[in-house]
PDB file of C-alpha atoms in Angstrom:
ATOM      1  CA  UNK A  40      74.002 -22.136  13.404  1.00 98.00           C
ATOM      2  CA  UNK A  41      72.352 -20.083  16.460  1.00 98.00           C
ATOM      3  CA  UNK A  42      73.646 -17.089  18.097  1.00 98.00           C
ATOM      4  CA  UNK A  43      72.462 -17.244  21.908  1.00 98.00           C
ATOM      5  CA  UNK A  44      73.731 -13.966  23.209  1.00 99.00           C
ATOM      6  CA  UNK A  45      75.254 -15.427  26.683  1.00 98.00           C
ATOM      7  CA  UNK A  46      74.417 -13.692  29.736  1.00 99.00           C
ATOM      8  CA  UNK A  47      73.747 -10.681  27.421  1.00 98.00           C
ATOM      9  CA  UNK A  48      75.659  -8.844  25.050  1.00 98.00           C
ATOM     10  CA  UNK A  49      78.412  -9.187  27.750  1.00 98.00           C
ATOM     11  CA  UNK A  50      81.577  -8.287  26.027  1.00 98.00           C
ATOM     12  CA  UNK A  51      80.289  -4.723  25.948  1.00 98.00           C
ATOM     13  CA  UNK A  52      78.517  -4.526  29.258  1.00 98.00           C
ATOM     14  CA  UNK A  53      78.026  -5.820  32.754  1.00 98.00           C
ATOM     15  CA  UNK A  54      76.834  -9.409  32.282  1.00 98.00           C
ATOM     16  CA  UNK A  55      73.822 -10.645  32.937  1.00 98.00           C
ATOM     17  CA  UNK A  56      71.507  -7.011  33.226  1.00 98.00           C
ATOM     18  CA  UNK A  57      68.920  -5.621  32.241  1.00 98.00           C
ATOM     19  CA  UNK A  58      71.059  -3.152  29.850  1.00 98.00           C
ATOM     20  CA  UNK A  59      73.135  -6.125  28.430  1.00 98.00           C
ATOM     21  CA  UNK A  60      69.882  -8.437  27.468  1.00 99.00           C
ATOM     22  CA  UNK A  61      68.931  -4.942  25.905  1.00 98.00           C
ATOM     23  CA  UNK A  62      72.286  -4.195  23.179  1.00 98.00           C
ATOM     24  CA  UNK A  63      71.660  -7.554  22.934  1.00 98.00           C
ATOM     25  CA  UNK A  64      68.037  -8.258  21.821  1.00 98.00           C
ATOM     26  CA  UNK A  65      69.180  -5.029  19.000  1.00 98.00           C
ATOM     27  CA  UNK A  66      72.229  -6.567  17.882  1.00 98.00           C
ATOM     28  CA  UNK A  67      68.995  -9.000  16.736  1.00 97.00           C
ATOM     29  CA  UNK A  68      70.620 -12.324  18.280  1.00 98.00           C
ATOM     30  CA  UNK A  69      68.416 -15.505  18.287  1.00 98.00           C
ATOM     31  CA  UNK A  70      68.660 -16.117  21.614  1.00 98.00           C
ATOM     32  CA  UNK A  71      69.781 -14.955  25.122  1.00 99.00           C
ATOM     33  CA  UNK A  72      71.546 -17.005  28.082  1.00 99.00           C
ATOM     34  CA  UNK A  73      70.792 -16.029  31.489  1.00 99.00           C
ATOM     35  CA  UNK A  74      71.906 -17.468  35.350  1.00 98.00           C
ATOM     36  CA  UNK A  75      69.219 -18.054  38.143  1.00 99.00           C
ATOM     37  CA  UNK A  76      70.020 -17.999  41.470  1.00 98.00           C
ATOM     38  CA  UNK A  77      67.543 -17.585  43.851  1.00 98.00           C
ATOM     39  CA  UNK A  78      67.559 -14.477  46.831  1.00 98.00           C
ATOM     40  CA  UNK A  79      67.596 -15.322  51.030  1.00 98.00           C
ATOM     41  CA  UNK A  80      63.212 -14.532  50.397  1.00 98.00           C
ATOM     42  CA  UNK A  81      63.558 -16.632  47.511  1.00 98.00           C
ATOM     43  CA  UNK A  82      62.991 -14.728  44.989  1.00 98.00           C
ATOM     44  CA  UNK A  83      64.711 -15.553  41.269  1.00 99.00           C
ATOM     45  CA  UNK A  84      67.479 -13.752  40.475  1.00 99.00           C
ATOM     46  CA  UNK A  85      69.128 -13.501  37.003  1.00 99.00           C
ATOM     47  CA  UNK A  86      73.160 -13.623  38.502  1.00 98.00           C
ATOM     48  CA  UNK A  87      75.482 -15.749  37.570  1.00 98.00           C
ATOM     49  CA  UNK A  88      78.412 -17.049  40.539  1.00 98.00           C
ATOM     50  CA  UNK A  89      76.745 -17.847  43.645  1.00 98.00           C
ATOM     51  CA  UNK A  90      78.689 -14.920  44.975  1.00 98.00           C
ATOM     52  CA  UNK A  91      78.033 -11.046  44.261  1.00 98.00           C
ATOM     53  CA  UNK A  92      81.925 -10.137  44.769  1.00 98.00           C
ATOM     54  CA  UNK A  93      82.834 -10.303  41.370  1.00 98.00           C
ATOM     55  CA  UNK A  94      80.030  -8.918  39.041  1.00 98.00           C
ATOM     56  CA  UNK A  95      78.549  -6.161  41.714  1.00 98.00           C
ATOM     57  CA  UNK A  96      80.386  -3.864  44.707  1.00 98.00           C
ATOM     58  CA  UNK A  97      79.029  -6.392  46.657  1.00 98.00           C
ATOM     59  CA  UNK A  98      80.526  -8.883  49.053  1.00 98.00           C
ATOM     60  CA  UNK A  99      78.711 -12.473  50.483  1.00 98.00           C
ATOM     61  CA  UNK A 100      76.421 -15.681  48.477  1.00 98.00           C
ATOM     62  CA  UNK A 101      73.002 -14.297  46.408  1.00 98.00           C
ATOM     63  CA  UNK A 102      70.809 -17.169  49.237  1.00 98.00           C
ATOM     64  CA  UNK A 103      72.603 -14.423  51.699  1.00 98.00           C
ATOM     65  CA  UNK A 104      70.626 -10.997  50.993  1.00 98.00           C
ATOM     66  CA  UNK A 105      67.125 -10.073  50.375  1.00 98.00           C
ATOM     67  CA  UNK A 106      65.870  -9.723  47.411  1.00 98.00           C
ATOM     68  CA  UNK A 107      65.622  -5.532  48.306  1.00 98.00           C
ATOM     69  CA  UNK A 108      68.760  -5.923  49.619  1.00 98.00           C
ATOM     70  CA  UNK A 109      70.496  -7.157  46.329  1.00 98.00           C
ATOM     71  CA  UNK A 110      68.432  -4.405  44.809  1.00 98.00           C
ATOM     72  CA  UNK A 111      71.083  -2.226  46.379  1.00 98.00           C
ATOM     73  CA  UNK A 112      74.410  -4.026  45.222  1.00 98.00           C
ATOM     74  CA  UNK A 113      75.861  -2.417  41.320  1.00 98.00           C
ATOM     75  CA  UNK A 114      76.276  -5.093  39.300  1.00 98.00           C
ATOM     76  CA  UNK A 115      77.684  -2.521  37.191  1.00 98.00           C
ATOM     77  CA  UNK A 116      81.039  -2.140  38.749  1.00 97.00           C
ATOM     78  CA  UNK A 117      82.009  -5.104  36.632  1.00 96.00           C
ATOM     79  CA  UNK A 118      82.772  -2.924  33.583  1.00 97.00           C
ATOM     80  CA  UNK A 119      83.801  -0.472  35.857  1.00 95.00           C
ATOM     81  CA  UNK A 120      81.085   1.755  36.072  1.00 94.00           C
ATOM     82  CA  UNK A 121      81.031   2.978  32.670  1.00 96.00           C
ATOM     83  CA  UNK A 122      77.617   2.367  32.167  1.00 97.00           C
ATOM     84  CA  UNK A 123      75.967   3.771  35.430  1.00 97.00           C
ATOM     85  CA  UNK A 124      73.744   2.019  37.776  1.00 98.00           C
ATOM     86  CA  UNK A 125      72.719  -1.456  36.886  1.00 98.00           C
ATOM     87  CA  UNK A 126      70.552  -3.348  39.562  1.00 98.00           C
ATOM     88  CA  UNK A 127      70.888  -6.929  39.264  1.00 98.00           C
ATOM     89  CA  UNK A 128      67.088  -8.383  37.937  1.00 98.00           C
ATOM     90  CA  UNK A 129      64.958 -10.573  39.191  1.00 99.00           C
ATOM     91  CA  UNK A 130      63.753 -13.444  36.937  1.00 99.00           C
ATOM     92  CA  UNK A 131      60.161 -11.767  36.358  1.00 98.00           C
ATOM     93  CA  UNK A 132      62.524  -8.272  35.479  1.00 98.00           C
ATOM     94  CA  UNK A 133      63.155 -10.698  32.360  1.00 99.00           C
ATOM     95  CA  UNK A 134      60.689 -12.068  31.485  1.00 99.00           C
ATOM     96  CA  UNK A 135      58.208  -9.463  31.004  1.00 98.00           C
ATOM     97  CA  UNK A 136      60.861  -7.383  29.398  1.00 98.00           C
ATOM     98  CA  UNK A 137      61.924 -10.985  26.680  1.00 98.00           C
ATOM     99  CA  UNK A 138      57.917 -11.566  26.178  1.00 98.00           C
ATOM    100  CA  UNK A 139      57.164  -8.264  23.682  1.00 97.00           C
ATOM    101  CA  UNK A 140      60.048 -10.289  21.394  1.00 97.00           C
ATOM    102  CA  UNK A 141      60.349 -13.620  19.440  1.00 97.00           C
ATOM    103  CA  UNK A 142      63.841 -14.816  20.895  1.00 98.00           C
ATOM    104  CA  UNK A 143      64.615 -18.221  22.781  1.00 98.00           C
ATOM    105  CA  UNK A 144      66.123 -17.597  26.596  1.00 98.00           C
ATOM    106  CA  UNK A 145      68.390 -20.447  27.472  1.00 99.00           C
ATOM    107  CA  UNK A 146      67.688 -20.952  31.457  1.00 99.00           C
ATOM    108  CA  UNK A 147      71.065 -22.071  33.333  1.00 98.00           C
ATOM    109  CA  UNK A 148      69.281 -23.120  36.188  1.00 98.00           C
ATOM    110  CA  UNK A 149      72.974 -22.732  38.802  1.00 98.00           C
ATOM    111  CA  UNK A 150      72.400 -25.709  41.151  1.00 98.00           C
ATOM    112  CA  UNK A 151      75.370 -27.210  40.746  1.00 96.00           C
ATOM    113  CA  UNK A 152      76.840 -25.256  43.637  1.00 97.00           C
ATOM    114  CA  UNK A 153      74.004 -25.132  45.928  1.00 97.00           C
ATOM    115  CA  UNK A 154      70.852 -26.650  45.525  1.00 98.00           C
ATOM    116  CA  UNK A 155      68.182 -23.820  45.500  1.00 98.00           C
ATOM    117  CA  UNK A 156      64.724 -25.189  47.073  1.00 98.00           C
ATOM    118  CA  UNK A 157      62.480 -25.668  45.014  1.00 98.00           C
ATOM    119  CA  UNK A 158      63.958 -23.312  41.957  1.00 98.00           C
ATOM    120  CA  UNK A 159      62.373 -25.113  39.291  1.00 98.00           C
ATOM    121  CA  UNK A 160      59.803 -24.344  40.996  1.00 98.00           C
ATOM    122  CA  UNK A 161      59.194 -20.660  40.702  1.00 99.00           C
ATOM    123  CA  UNK A 162      61.734 -20.080  36.990  1.00 99.00           C
ATOM    124  CA  UNK A 163      58.485 -22.050  36.090  1.00 98.00           C
ATOM    125  CA  UNK A 164      55.690 -20.500  37.700  1.00 98.00           C
ATOM    126  CA  UNK A 165      57.479 -17.249  36.448  1.00 99.00           C
ATOM    127  CA  UNK A 166      57.954 -18.107  32.592  1.00 98.00           C
ATOM    128  CA  UNK A 167      53.576 -19.029  32.498  1.00 98.00           C
ATOM    129  CA  UNK A 168      52.727 -16.320  34.427  1.00 98.00           C
ATOM    130  CA  UNK A 169      54.356 -14.307  30.647  1.00 98.00           C
ATOM    131  CA  UNK A 170      53.752 -17.081  28.372  1.00 98.00           C
ATOM    132  CA  UNK A 171      57.043 -17.753  27.697  1.00 98.00           C
ATOM    133  CA  UNK A 172      56.586 -21.548  27.366  1.00 98.00           C
ATOM    134  CA  UNK A 173      57.515 -22.119  23.892  1.00 98.00           C
ATOM    135  CA  UNK A 174      60.253 -19.691  23.777  1.00 98.00           C
ATOM    136  CA  UNK A 175      62.623 -21.143  26.485  1.00 98.00           C
ATOM    137  CA  UNK A 176      65.570 -23.729  26.904  1.00 98.00           C
ATOM    138  CA  UNK A 177      66.189 -24.788  30.259  1.00 98.00           C
ATOM    139  CA  UNK A 178      70.359 -26.381  30.459  1.00 98.00           C
ATOM    140  CA  UNK A 179      71.945 -27.076  34.045  1.00 98.00           C
ATOM    141  CA  UNK A 180      75.154 -28.877  34.698  1.00 98.00           C
ATOM    142  CA  UNK A 181      72.398 -30.590  37.539  1.00 98.00           C
ATOM    143  CA  UNK A 182      71.212 -32.803  36.001  1.00 97.00           C
ATOM    144  CA  UNK A 183      68.972 -33.215  38.084  1.00 98.00           C
ATOM    145  CA  UNK A 184      67.646 -29.507  38.504  1.00 98.00           C
ATOM    146  CA  UNK A 185      67.392 -31.234  34.666  1.00 98.00           C
ATOM    147  CA  UNK A 186      65.469 -33.800  35.593  1.00 98.00           C
ATOM    148  CA  UNK A 187      62.763 -31.759  37.662  1.00 98.00           C
ATOM    149  CA  UNK A 188      61.756 -30.244  35.452  1.00 98.00           C
ATOM    150  CA  UNK A 189      60.850 -32.914  33.128  1.00 98.00           C
ATOM    151  CA  UNK A 190      58.908 -33.568  35.889  1.00 98.00           C
ATOM    152  CA  UNK A 191      57.384 -30.451  35.952  1.00 98.00           C
ATOM    153  CA  UNK A 192      57.328 -29.276  32.461  1.00 98.00           C
ATOM    154  CA  UNK A 193      58.396 -32.147  29.060  1.00 98.00           C
ATOM    155  CA  UNK A 194      57.639 -30.202  26.450  1.00 98.00           C
ATOM    156  CA  UNK A 195      60.605 -27.729  27.150  1.00 98.00           C
ATOM    157  CA  UNK A 196      63.010 -28.677  25.612  1.00 98.00           C
ATOM    158  CA  UNK A 197      66.048 -29.197  28.258  1.00 98.00           C
ATOM    159  CA  UNK A 198      70.789 -29.169  27.279  1.00 98.00           C
ATOM    160  CA  UNK A 199      72.443 -31.208  28.821  1.00 98.00           C
ATOM    161  CA  UNK A 200      75.824 -28.909  30.383  1.00 98.00           C
ATOM    162  CA  UNK A 201      78.929 -30.504  30.842  1.00 95.00           C
ATOM    163  CA  UNK A 202      82.006 -28.542  32.114  1.00 89.00           C
ATOM    164  CA  UNK A 203      84.775 -28.993  28.910  1.00 88.00           C
ATOM    165  CA  UNK A 204      86.328 -31.837  29.428  1.00 84.00           C
ATOM    166  CA  UNK A 205      82.669 -33.117  27.522  1.00 91.00           C
ATOM    167  CA  UNK A 206      81.015 -37.139  28.451  1.00 94.00           C
ATOM    168  CA  UNK A 207      82.147 -39.838  26.389  1.00 94.00           C
ATOM    169  CA  UNK A 208      78.436 -40.606  23.641  1.00 97.00           C
ATOM    170  CA  UNK A 209      77.063 -37.438  24.900  1.00 97.00           C
ATOM    171  CA  UNK A 210      74.644 -38.384  22.047  1.00 98.00           C
ATOM    172  CA  UNK A 211      73.241 -42.052  23.284  1.00 98.00           C
ATOM    173  CA  UNK A 212      73.272 -40.128  26.954  1.00 98.00           C
ATOM    174  CA  UNK A 213      71.550 -36.996  25.974  1.00 98.00           C
ATOM    175  CA  UNK A 214      69.217 -39.363  24.179  1.00 98.00           C
ATOM    176  CA  UNK A 215      68.432 -41.668  26.743  1.00 98.00           C
ATOM    177  CA  UNK A 216      67.632 -38.436  29.238  1.00 97.00           C
ATOM    178  CA  UNK A 217      65.529 -36.477  26.780  1.00 97.00           C
ATOM    179  CA  UNK A 218      67.523 -33.831  26.916  1.00 98.00           C
ATOM    180  CA  UNK A 219      66.971 -32.280  23.669  1.00 98.00           C
ATOM    181  CA  UNK A 220      70.490 -30.783  23.196  1.00 98.00           C
ATOM    182  CA  UNK A 221      74.387 -31.182  25.151  1.00 98.00           C
ATOM    183  CA  UNK A 222      75.679 -28.027  25.820  1.00 98.00           C
ATOM    184  CA  UNK A 223      79.790 -28.552  25.576  1.00 97.00           C
ATOM    185  CA  UNK A 224      82.290 -25.922  26.548  1.00 97.00           C
ATOM    186  CA  UNK A 225      84.303 -25.650  23.215  1.00 97.00           C
ATOM    187  CA  UNK A 226      87.590 -26.515  24.914  1.00 95.00           C
ATOM    188  CA  UNK A 227      88.341 -30.714  24.112  1.00 91.00           C
ATOM    189  CA  UNK A 228      84.848 -30.734  21.742  1.00 96.00           C
ATOM    190  CA  UNK A 229      85.791 -32.558  18.124  1.00 96.00           C
ATOM    191  CA  UNK A 230      83.639 -32.945  15.256  1.00 97.00           C
ATOM    192  CA  UNK A 231      82.996 -36.541  16.214  1.00 97.00           C
ATOM    193  CA  UNK A 232      81.522 -35.470  19.091  1.00 97.00           C
ATOM    194  CA  UNK A 233      79.289 -33.518  17.194  1.00 98.00           C
ATOM    195  CA  UNK A 234      79.041 -36.009  14.913  1.00 98.00           C
ATOM    196  CA  UNK A 235      77.742 -38.422  17.433  1.00 98.00           C
ATOM    197  CA  UNK A 236      74.773 -35.820  18.939  1.00 98.00           C
ATOM    198  CA  UNK A 237      73.888 -34.890  15.279  1.00 98.00           C
ATOM    199  CA  UNK A 238      73.178 -39.048  15.394  1.00 98.00           C
ATOM    200  CA  UNK A 239      71.216 -39.914  18.064  1.00 98.00           C
ATOM    201  CA  UNK A 240      68.908 -36.508  16.872  1.00 98.00           C
ATOM    202  CA  UNK A 241      70.660 -34.140  19.810  1.00 98.00           C
ATOM    203  CA  UNK A 242      71.592 -30.679  19.463  1.00 98.00           C
ATOM    204  CA  UNK A 243      74.734 -29.380  20.240  1.00 98.00           C
ATOM    205  CA  UNK A 244      74.607 -25.824  21.711  1.00 98.00           C
ATOM    206  CA  UNK A 245      78.998 -24.650  22.813  1.00 98.00           C
ATOM    207  CA  UNK A 246      79.605 -22.302  25.011  1.00 98.00           C
ATOM    208  CA  UNK A 247      81.794 -19.593  25.320  1.00 98.00           C
ATOM    209  CA  UNK A 248      82.420 -18.483  21.396  1.00 98.00           C
ATOM    210  CA  UNK A 249      84.507 -15.644  21.660  1.00 98.00           C
ATOM    211  CA  UNK A 250      87.299 -16.048  18.770  1.00 97.00           C
ATOM    212  CA  UNK A 251      87.504 -17.428  15.612  1.00 97.00           C
ATOM    213  CA  UNK A 252      88.516 -20.306  15.188  1.00 97.00           C
ATOM    214  CA  UNK A 253      86.450 -21.587  17.367  1.00 98.00           C
ATOM    215  CA  UNK A 254      83.230 -19.422  15.037  1.00 98.00           C
ATOM    216  CA  UNK A 255      84.492 -21.141  12.325  1.00 98.00           C
ATOM    217  CA  UNK A 256      84.329 -25.528  14.062  1.00 98.00           C
ATOM    218  CA  UNK A 257      81.858 -25.010  15.286  1.00 98.00           C
ATOM    219  CA  UNK A 258      80.704 -23.422  11.995  1.00 98.00           C
ATOM    220  CA  UNK A 259      81.522 -26.315   9.932  1.00 98.00           C
ATOM    221  CA  UNK A 260      81.144 -29.065  11.985  1.00 98.00           C
ATOM    222  CA  UNK A 261      77.494 -28.417  12.057  1.00 98.00           C
ATOM    223  CA  UNK A 262      76.845 -27.774  15.124  1.00 98.00           C
ATOM    224  CA  UNK A 263      73.485 -25.793  16.259  1.00 98.00           C
ATOM    225  CA  UNK A 264      74.034 -22.886  18.727  1.00 98.00           C
ATOM    226  CA  UNK A 265      76.023 -21.056  19.797  1.00 98.00           C
ATOM    227  CA  UNK A 266      76.762 -18.886  22.898  1.00 98.00           C
ATOM    228  CA  UNK A 267      79.043 -15.997  22.535  1.00 98.00           C
ATOM    229  CA  UNK A 268      80.342 -12.598  25.308  1.00 98.00           C
ATOM    230  CA  UNK A 269      79.676 -10.832  21.202  1.00 98.00           C
ATOM    231  CA  UNK A 270      76.462 -11.449  19.664  1.00 98.00           C
ATOM    232  CA  UNK A 271      76.789  -8.389  16.908  1.00 98.00           C
ATOM    233  CA  UNK A 272      80.587  -9.707  15.170  1.00 98.00           C
ATOM    234  CA  UNK A 273      78.846 -13.461  15.768  1.00 98.00           C
ATOM    235  CA  UNK A 274      75.990 -12.602  13.829  1.00 97.00           C
ATOM    236  CA  UNK A 275      77.293 -10.753  11.078  1.00 97.00           C
ATOM    237  CA  UNK A 276      79.716 -13.739  10.031  1.00 97.00           C
ATOM    238  CA  UNK A 277      76.790 -16.118  10.409  1.00 97.00           C
ATOM    239  CA  UNK A 278      74.596 -13.895   7.791  1.00 95.00           C
ATOM    240  CA  UNK A 279      77.907 -13.285   5.871  1.00 93.00           C
ATOM    241  CA  UNK A 280      78.488 -16.904   4.733  1.00 86.00           C
ATOM    242  CA  UNK A 281      74.235 -17.111   3.665  1.00 76.00           C
TER     243      UNK A 281
END
């Protein structure tokens, strides 16, 4: 079972920052999960919420900031500022850094609330620039973005993100749509659903695994991977299991 650092090592460090990604890489995790959106001037940036209020010292929507303006906000305030100033990274900054490693990056395209124009094309262009095509996977709650990525880059795997309620017959759905993986929330997920996906040749990567009961269940059910805010703990436990 693979361990993906959810927004980097976000349990300890400011989420979706280069510090969080660097600390995640140090744990030896199998991959990193991050979120991409577009600024007003069309820069692909790494940030989870459509608004900057929760994760930075700013207010307002990501789409209303230029990249230069967004870079002035401190994403380190989410951890009380104890790690100093942490800017919102561009996706290109992340890819340039990630290109020196062998882990997989799960790129969540944040188009479920606001559909950014050409975000799929812009994101893919950066991935290709740093030759990361064989080290990325796309996911999104907006499956239209996954369909667009299928048109643009059919060889890059895609994972269907679903809320905690999940989807009945998820394995069949993903197989019909050409998705390699199903990405459900842990609440409400059952062993039966995991078995259904496996029967259809679909991997199951579950979010967000931050407690031992969930970790043990996903392991016993045979899930392909987990997204966790604490990659070091989960990786150590899985290594011990052998």
